[in-house]
Coordinates of C-alpha atoms in Angstrom, one line a residue:
Chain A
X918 CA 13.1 -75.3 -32.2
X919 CA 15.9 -76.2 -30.2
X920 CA 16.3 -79.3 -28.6
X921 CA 17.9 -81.0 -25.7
X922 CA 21.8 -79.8 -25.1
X923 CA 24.1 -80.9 -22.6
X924 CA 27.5 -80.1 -21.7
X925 CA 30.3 -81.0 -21.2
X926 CA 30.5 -84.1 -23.9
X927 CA 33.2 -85.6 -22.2
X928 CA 34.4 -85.7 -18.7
X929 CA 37.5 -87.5 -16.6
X930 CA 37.5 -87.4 -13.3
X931 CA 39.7 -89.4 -10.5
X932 CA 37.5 -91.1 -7.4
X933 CA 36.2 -89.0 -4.2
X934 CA 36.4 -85.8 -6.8
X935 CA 33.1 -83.6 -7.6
X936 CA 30.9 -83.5 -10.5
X937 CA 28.8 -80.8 -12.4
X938 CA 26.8 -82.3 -15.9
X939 CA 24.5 -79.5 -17.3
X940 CA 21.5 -79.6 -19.5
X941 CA 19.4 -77.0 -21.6
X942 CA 15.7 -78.4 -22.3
X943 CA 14.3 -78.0 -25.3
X944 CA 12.1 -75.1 -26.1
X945 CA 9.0 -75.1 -24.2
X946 CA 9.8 -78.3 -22.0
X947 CA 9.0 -77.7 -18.3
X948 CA 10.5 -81.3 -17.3
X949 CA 13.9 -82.7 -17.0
X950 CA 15.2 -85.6 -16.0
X951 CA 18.4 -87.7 -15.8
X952 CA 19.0 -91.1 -16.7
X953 CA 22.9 -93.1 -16.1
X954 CA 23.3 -95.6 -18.9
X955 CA 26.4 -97.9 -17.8
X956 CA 28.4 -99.6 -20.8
X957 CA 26.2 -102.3 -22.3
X958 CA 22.7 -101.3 -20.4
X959 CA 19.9 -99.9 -20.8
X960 CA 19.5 -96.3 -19.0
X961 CA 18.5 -96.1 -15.7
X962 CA 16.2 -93.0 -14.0
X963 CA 17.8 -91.1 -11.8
X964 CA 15.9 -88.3 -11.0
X965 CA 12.8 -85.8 -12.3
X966 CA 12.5 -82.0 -12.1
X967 CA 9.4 -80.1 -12.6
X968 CA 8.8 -76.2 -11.9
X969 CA 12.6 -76.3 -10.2
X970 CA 11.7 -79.1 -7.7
X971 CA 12.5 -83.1 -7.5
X972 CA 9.7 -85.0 -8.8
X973 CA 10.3 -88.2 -8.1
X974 CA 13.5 -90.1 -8.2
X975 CA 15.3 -94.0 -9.0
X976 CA 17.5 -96.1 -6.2
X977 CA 20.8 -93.6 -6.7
X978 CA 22.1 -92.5 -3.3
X979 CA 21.7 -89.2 -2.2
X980 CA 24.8 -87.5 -3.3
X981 CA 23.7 -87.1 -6.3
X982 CA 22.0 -84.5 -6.6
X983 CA 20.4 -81.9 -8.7
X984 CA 18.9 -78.7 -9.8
X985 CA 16.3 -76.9 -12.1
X986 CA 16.5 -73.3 -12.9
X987 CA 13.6 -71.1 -13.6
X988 CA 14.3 -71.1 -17.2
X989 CA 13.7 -75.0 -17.2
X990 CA 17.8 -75.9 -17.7
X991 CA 19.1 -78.7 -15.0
X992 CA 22.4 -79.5 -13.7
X993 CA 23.3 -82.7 -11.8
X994 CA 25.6 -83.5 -9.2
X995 CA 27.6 -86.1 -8.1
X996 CA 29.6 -86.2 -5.1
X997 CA 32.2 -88.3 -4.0
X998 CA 32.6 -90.1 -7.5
X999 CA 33.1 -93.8 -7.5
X1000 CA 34.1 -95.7 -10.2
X1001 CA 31.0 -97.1 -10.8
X1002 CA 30.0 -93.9 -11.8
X1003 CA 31.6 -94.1 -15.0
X1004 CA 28.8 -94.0 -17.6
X1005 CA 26.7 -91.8 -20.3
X1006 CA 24.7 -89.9 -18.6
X1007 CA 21.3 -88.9 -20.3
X1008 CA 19.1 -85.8 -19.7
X1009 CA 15.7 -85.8 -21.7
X1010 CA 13.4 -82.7 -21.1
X1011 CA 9.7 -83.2 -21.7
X1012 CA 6.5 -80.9 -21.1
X1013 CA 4.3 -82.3 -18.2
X1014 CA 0.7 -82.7 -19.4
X1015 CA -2.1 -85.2 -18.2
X1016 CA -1.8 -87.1 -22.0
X1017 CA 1.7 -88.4 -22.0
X1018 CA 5.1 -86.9 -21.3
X1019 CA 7.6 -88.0 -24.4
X1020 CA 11.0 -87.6 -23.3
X1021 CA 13.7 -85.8 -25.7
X1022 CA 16.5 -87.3 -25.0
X1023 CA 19.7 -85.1 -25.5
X1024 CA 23.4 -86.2 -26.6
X1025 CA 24.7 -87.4 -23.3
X1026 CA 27.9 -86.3 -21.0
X1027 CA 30.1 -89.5 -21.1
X1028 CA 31.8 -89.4 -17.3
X1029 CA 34.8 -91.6 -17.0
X1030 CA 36.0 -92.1 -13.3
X1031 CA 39.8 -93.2 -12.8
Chain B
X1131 CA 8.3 -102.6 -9.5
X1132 CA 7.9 -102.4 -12.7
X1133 CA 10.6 -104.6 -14.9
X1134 CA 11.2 -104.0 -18.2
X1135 CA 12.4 -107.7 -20.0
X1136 CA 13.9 -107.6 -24.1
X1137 CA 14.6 -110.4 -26.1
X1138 CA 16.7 -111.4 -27.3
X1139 CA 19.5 -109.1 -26.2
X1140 CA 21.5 -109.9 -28.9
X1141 CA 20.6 -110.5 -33.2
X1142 CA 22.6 -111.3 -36.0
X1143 CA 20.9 -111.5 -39.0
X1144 CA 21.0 -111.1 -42.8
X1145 CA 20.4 -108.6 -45.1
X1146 CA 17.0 -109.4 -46.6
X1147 CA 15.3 -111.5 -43.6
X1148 CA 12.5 -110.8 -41.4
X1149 CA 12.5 -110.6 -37.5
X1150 CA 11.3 -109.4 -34.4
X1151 CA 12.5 -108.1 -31.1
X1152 CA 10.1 -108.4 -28.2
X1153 CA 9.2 -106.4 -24.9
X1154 CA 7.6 -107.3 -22.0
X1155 CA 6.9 -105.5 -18.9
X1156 CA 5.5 -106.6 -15.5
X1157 CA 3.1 -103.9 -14.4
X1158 CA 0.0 -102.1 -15.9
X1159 CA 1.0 -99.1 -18.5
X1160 CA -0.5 -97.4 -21.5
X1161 CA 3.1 -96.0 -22.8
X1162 CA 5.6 -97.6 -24.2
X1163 CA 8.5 -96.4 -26.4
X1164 CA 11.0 -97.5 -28.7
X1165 CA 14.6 -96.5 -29.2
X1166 CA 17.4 -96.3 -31.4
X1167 CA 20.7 -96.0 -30.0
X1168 CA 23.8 -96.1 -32.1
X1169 CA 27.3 -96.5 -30.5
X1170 CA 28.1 -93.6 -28.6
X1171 CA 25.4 -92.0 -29.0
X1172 CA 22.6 -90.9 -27.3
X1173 CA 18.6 -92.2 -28.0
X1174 CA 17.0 -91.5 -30.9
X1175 CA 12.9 -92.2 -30.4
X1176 CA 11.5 -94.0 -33.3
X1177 CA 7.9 -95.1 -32.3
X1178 CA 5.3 -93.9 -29.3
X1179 CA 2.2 -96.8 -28.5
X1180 CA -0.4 -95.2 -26.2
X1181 CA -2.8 -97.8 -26.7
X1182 CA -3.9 -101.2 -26.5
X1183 CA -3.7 -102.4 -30.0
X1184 CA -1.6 -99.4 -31.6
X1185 CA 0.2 -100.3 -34.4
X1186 CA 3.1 -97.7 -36.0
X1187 CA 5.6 -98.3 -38.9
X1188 CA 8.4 -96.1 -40.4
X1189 CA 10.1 -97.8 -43.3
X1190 CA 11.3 -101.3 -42.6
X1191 CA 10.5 -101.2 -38.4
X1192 CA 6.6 -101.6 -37.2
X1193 CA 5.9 -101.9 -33.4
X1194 CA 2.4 -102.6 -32.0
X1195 CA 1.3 -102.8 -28.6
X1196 CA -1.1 -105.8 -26.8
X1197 CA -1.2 -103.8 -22.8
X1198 CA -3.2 -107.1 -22.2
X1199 CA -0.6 -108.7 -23.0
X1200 CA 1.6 -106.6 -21.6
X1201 CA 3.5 -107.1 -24.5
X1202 CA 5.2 -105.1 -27.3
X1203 CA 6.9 -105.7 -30.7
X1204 CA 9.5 -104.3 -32.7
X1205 CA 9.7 -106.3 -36.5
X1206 CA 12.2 -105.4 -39.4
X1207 CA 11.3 -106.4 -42.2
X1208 CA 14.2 -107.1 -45.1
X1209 CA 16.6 -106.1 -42.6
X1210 CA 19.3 -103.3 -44.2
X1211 CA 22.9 -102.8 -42.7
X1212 CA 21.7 -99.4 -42.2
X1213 CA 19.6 -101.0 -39.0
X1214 CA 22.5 -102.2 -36.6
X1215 CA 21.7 -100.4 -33.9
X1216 CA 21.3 -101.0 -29.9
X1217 CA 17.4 -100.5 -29.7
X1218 CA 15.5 -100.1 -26.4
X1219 CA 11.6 -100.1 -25.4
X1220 CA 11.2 -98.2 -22.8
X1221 CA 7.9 -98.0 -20.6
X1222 CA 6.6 -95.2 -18.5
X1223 CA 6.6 -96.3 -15.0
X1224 CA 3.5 -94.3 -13.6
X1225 CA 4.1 -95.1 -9.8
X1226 CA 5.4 -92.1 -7.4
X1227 CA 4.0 -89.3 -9.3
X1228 CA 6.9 -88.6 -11.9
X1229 CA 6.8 -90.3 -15.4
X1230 CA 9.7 -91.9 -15.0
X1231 CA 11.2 -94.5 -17.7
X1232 CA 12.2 -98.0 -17.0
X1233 CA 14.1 -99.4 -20.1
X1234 CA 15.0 -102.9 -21.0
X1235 CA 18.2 -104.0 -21.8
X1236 CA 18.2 -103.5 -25.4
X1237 CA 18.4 -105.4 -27.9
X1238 CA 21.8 -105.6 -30.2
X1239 CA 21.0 -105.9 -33.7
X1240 CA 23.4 -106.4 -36.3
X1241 CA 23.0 -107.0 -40.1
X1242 CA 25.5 -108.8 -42.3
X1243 CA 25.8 -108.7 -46.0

């Protein structure tokens, strides 16, 4: 079984520039969704995608932005980077059932905005 | 909302004592999780509570759950060095359809000889 990957590890960027994080869910997940974790906090919930739509979403502006392909993989964007965007940034993939939904979390794309 | 409080956010102890990190949240939930999360790295999930009263070990770590209480606990027991580690409960916030995660803080544990 494969579980959550996410690419690239590392990223550095310069403000006002465009970014593309990617994720691959693990194997029979149908869920994905992206946490930021700034240096020294816990993560916080960006945004949810089930059967390739948004499912629900945290207080993160609307450029960023994502997607879910039909093979359950995710990418997110970010648009006009700030540097407040500089963080780890977290996708966990999950399988959506009415019991509970545990989150995998994968290894994380540090983003580092200059 | 639901907030996610940890304390404390920051334990030094010794090899060999006892301790425990607590979690409280503000808003009805039947999920809460715990989290390891070494530096750099991403989270490593070490415990799952779905119920009032659940109770899980692994090693020197047990974590139970009061959702009366709205209350959960992590406790180490004869702490190693192994067990420095960030560690995070996490809570499944079950408001606007999504399971969503609200996380604490952490909690910043390290063990010295």
């Amino acid at each position: 079984e494969t579980g959550v990957t996410q690419s690239p590890t590392h990223l550095i960027k310069t403000r006002g520039q465009q970014v593309t994080l990617r994720c691959s869910s693990q194997s029979g997940h149908n869920t994905v969704s992206w946490y930021q974790q700034a240096l020294g906090q816990g993560p916080q919930f960006i945004f949810q995608y089930y059967r390739e739509e948004e499912n629900g979403r945290g207080n993160f502006p609307p450029r960023f932005s994502g997607l879910q392909f039909p093979n359950y993989s995710s990418e997110l964007n970010v648009n006009a980077l700030e540097l407040d965007d500089s963080a780890l940034y977290l996708c966990a993939s999950s399988y959506r059932d009415r019991v509970y939904n545990e989150q995998f979390f994968g290894p994380g794309t540090r983003l580092t905005v200059l | 909302e639901l907030k996610v409080e940890q304390n404390p956010l920051f334990l030094s102890m010794q090899e060999g004592k006892n301790y425990t990190i607590y979690c409280n949240y503000s808003t009805t939930s039947d999920r809460l999780y715990w989290y390891r999360q070494d530096p750099g790295k991403s989270l490593e999930s070490l415990f799952v509570l779905l119920s009032n009263g659940a109770v899980k070990q692994e090693g020197r770590l047990m974590a139970s759950l009061d959702t009366k209480a709205r209350l959960s606990t992590l406790h180490i027991t004869a702490a190693v060095h192994d067990l420095s580690a960030t560690y995070f409960c996490a809570v499944d916030d079950p408001q606007g359809g999504s399971e969503k995660l609200v996380f604490g803080k952490g909690t910043k544990l390290t063990v010295n000889p």
